[in-house]
Amino acid sequence: MKVRIAGLEEESYVDGEGIRYAIFVQGCPHHCEGCHNPQTFDFDGGRLIEIDELLDRIKGNALLSGVTLTGGEPLCQLRSLTELARAVQGMGLTVWCYTGFTFEELIGGVERYFSADEVREFLRHVDVLVDGPFVERQRDLSLAFRGSGNQRLIDVPKTLSGHEVVLIDLD
Ligand code: SF4
């Protein structure tokens, strides 16, 4: 199985906690005003890479805390990324995922891209979801791991096991 990527950052310190393997996927339907990665919008751009190749590269760095899926819109390649996230967690690493959808939008499924069941299966293999579009008028450089104040760092396991969105505690 393959994923279409815009690029890779093999040791990132800014895309989540610890040292992370950041995968910038290609293709984004949100087109947020002020987006820093407009080159990722085109669903036909970037290049395809095998999930197995990504996993081999990730296994090759013992310093990693985890993998971050960002973009672009990772949820638009949910089937491949579910396989990747499952394998990454199987290595004992954490998975962070950025999305331009809000948690409330995606949990019911987004007809064009994924069903509610598919997104739930994906989220079972995600530790932290950074949700919502980048909103330029709420841009805030002081925020950890996100660009605008509307975006949340969601503790996915706790949120899925309860009835409300639980945010992670960074302290
Ligand atoms: S969701 Fe992310 S990649 Fe997509 S337009 Fe918004 S900021 Fe850019």
XYZ file of C-alpha atoms and ligand atoms in Angstrom:
179
model
C 0.000 0.000 0.000
C 1.228 3.505 -0.813
C 0.779 7.019 0.477
C 1.195 10.200 -1.565
C 3.607 12.536 0.173
C 4.858 16.068 -0.260
C 7.953 15.414 1.847
C 9.523 13.882 4.935
C 11.245 15.392 7.952
C 13.143 12.487 9.421
C 13.946 14.178 12.765
C 11.449 16.886 13.658
C 11.383 18.730 17.002
C 8.361 20.938 16.221
C 5.620 18.539 15.093
C 4.747 17.082 18.501
C 6.491 15.891 21.637
C 9.975 14.408 21.424
C 11.886 13.617 18.257
C 9.395 12.747 15.554
C 9.381 11.335 12.043
C 7.113 13.818 10.255
C 5.279 12.706 7.118
C 3.860 15.579 5.067
C 1.128 14.056 2.932
C 0.162 15.502 -0.423
C -3.371 16.748 -1.112
C -5.547 19.084 0.966
C -9.148 20.193 0.328
C -9.211 22.917 3.010
C -7.121 25.702 1.407
C -6.918 27.693 4.648
C -6.037 31.346 4.148
C -2.415 31.873 5.225
C -1.515 28.153 4.996
C 2.258 27.654 5.141
C 2.201 24.581 2.886
C 0.116 25.511 -0.204
C 2.328 23.237 -2.326
C 0.533 20.325 -0.627
C -2.939 21.244 -1.985
C -2.717 19.351 -5.310
C -3.934 15.745 -4.927
C -1.879 14.750 -8.002
C 1.360 16.361 -6.825
C 4.164 15.038 -4.645
C 5.164 11.398 -4.982
C 3.978 7.961 -3.943
C 5.920 5.971 -1.366
C 5.320 2.447 -0.045
C 4.182 2.199 3.572
C 6.783 -0.563 4.083
C 9.553 1.795 3.004
C 8.391 4.400 5.483
C 8.255 1.796 8.248
C 11.802 0.644 7.448
C 13.061 4.221 7.678
C 11.239 4.770 10.984
C 12.638 1.515 12.422
C 16.121 2.694 11.487
C 16.138 5.567 14.010
C 16.148 4.411 17.643
C 15.935 8.019 18.884
C 12.381 8.597 17.640
C 9.500 9.148 20.085
C 6.987 8.729 17.353
C 5.555 9.640 13.985
C 3.563 12.725 13.027
C 1.135 12.696 10.115
C 0.690 16.175 8.739
C 0.265 17.846 5.434
C -1.705 18.343 3.431
C -4.704 16.518 4.862
C -3.827 13.080 6.274
C -7.489 12.079 6.632
C -7.842 12.097 2.834
C -5.483 9.075 2.737
C -6.991 7.369 5.708
C -6.801 3.737 4.575
C -3.039 3.762 3.965
C -2.404 5.821 7.061
C -4.451 3.477 9.248
C -2.097 0.673 8.230
C 0.919 2.883 8.926
C -0.361 4.142 12.299
C -1.188 0.598 13.447
C 2.348 -0.566 12.622
C 3.965 2.495 14.257
C 2.095 1.910 17.511
C 3.089 -1.751 17.254
C 6.731 -0.567 17.455
C 5.956 1.181 20.746
C 5.984 4.669 19.189
C 3.310 7.350 19.453
C 1.252 8.718 16.560
C 0.277 12.379 16.254
C -1.980 13.497 13.417
C -2.812 16.989 12.173
C -6.109 17.503 10.375
C -8.015 20.468 8.973
C -11.281 18.782 9.994
C -12.563 19.297 13.518
C -12.924 16.203 15.676
C -16.710 16.672 15.650
C -16.763 16.841 11.821
C -14.679 13.774 11.241
C -16.082 11.440 13.895
C -19.351 11.087 11.962
C -17.486 10.373 8.704
C -16.915 12.738 5.791
C -18.809 11.185 2.889
C -16.346 12.042 0.147
C -13.320 10.654 1.957
C -14.131 8.187 4.751
C -16.938 6.604 6.766
C -17.528 6.912 10.507
C -16.317 3.321 10.987
C -13.130 3.964 9.010
C -12.281 7.084 10.961
C -12.881 5.338 14.282
C -10.546 2.521 13.252
C -7.899 5.085 12.283
C -8.290 7.032 15.539
C -7.780 3.826 17.552
C -4.159 4.112 16.392
C -3.688 7.838 17.041
C -2.438 9.235 20.367
C -2.864 12.955 19.704
C -5.039 14.661 17.103
C -4.383 18.335 16.354
C -7.707 19.360 14.859
C -9.263 22.179 12.889
C -8.173 24.436 10.048
C -5.498 27.104 10.387
C -7.361 30.373 11.060
C -5.122 33.323 10.270
C -6.914 35.817 12.519
C -6.338 33.420 15.446
C -2.666 32.874 14.546
C -0.589 32.664 17.730
C 3.150 31.930 17.674
C 3.177 31.206 21.413
C 1.040 28.072 21.097
C 2.797 24.718 21.382
C 2.592 22.501 18.289
C -0.183 24.431 16.533
C -0.593 27.617 14.556
C -3.933 29.130 15.579
C -5.976 29.307 18.763
C -8.929 27.291 17.431
C -6.767 24.173 17.023
C -6.792 21.643 19.866
C -4.325 18.977 21.028
C -6.770 16.138 21.625
C -5.985 13.092 23.749
C -7.591 10.582 21.399
C -7.705 7.439 23.617
C -9.352 9.363 26.487
C -11.737 11.146 24.118
C -12.853 7.916 22.439
C -13.467 6.209 25.770
C -15.671 9.027 27.112
C -18.324 11.456 25.939
C -16.381 14.653 25.540
C -13.192 15.917 23.923
C -10.222 15.632 26.337
C -7.144 17.748 25.673
C -3.604 16.557 26.411
C -1.688 17.944 29.338
C 1.689 19.190 28.100
C 3.185 19.683 31.601
S -5.463 22.020 6.591
Fe -3.269 22.447 6.863
S -2.303 22.002 4.876
Fe -4.511 22.153 4.533
S -4.824 24.290 3.917
Fe -5.175 24.182 6.127
S -3.205 24.677 7.070
Fe -2.801 24.166 4.904
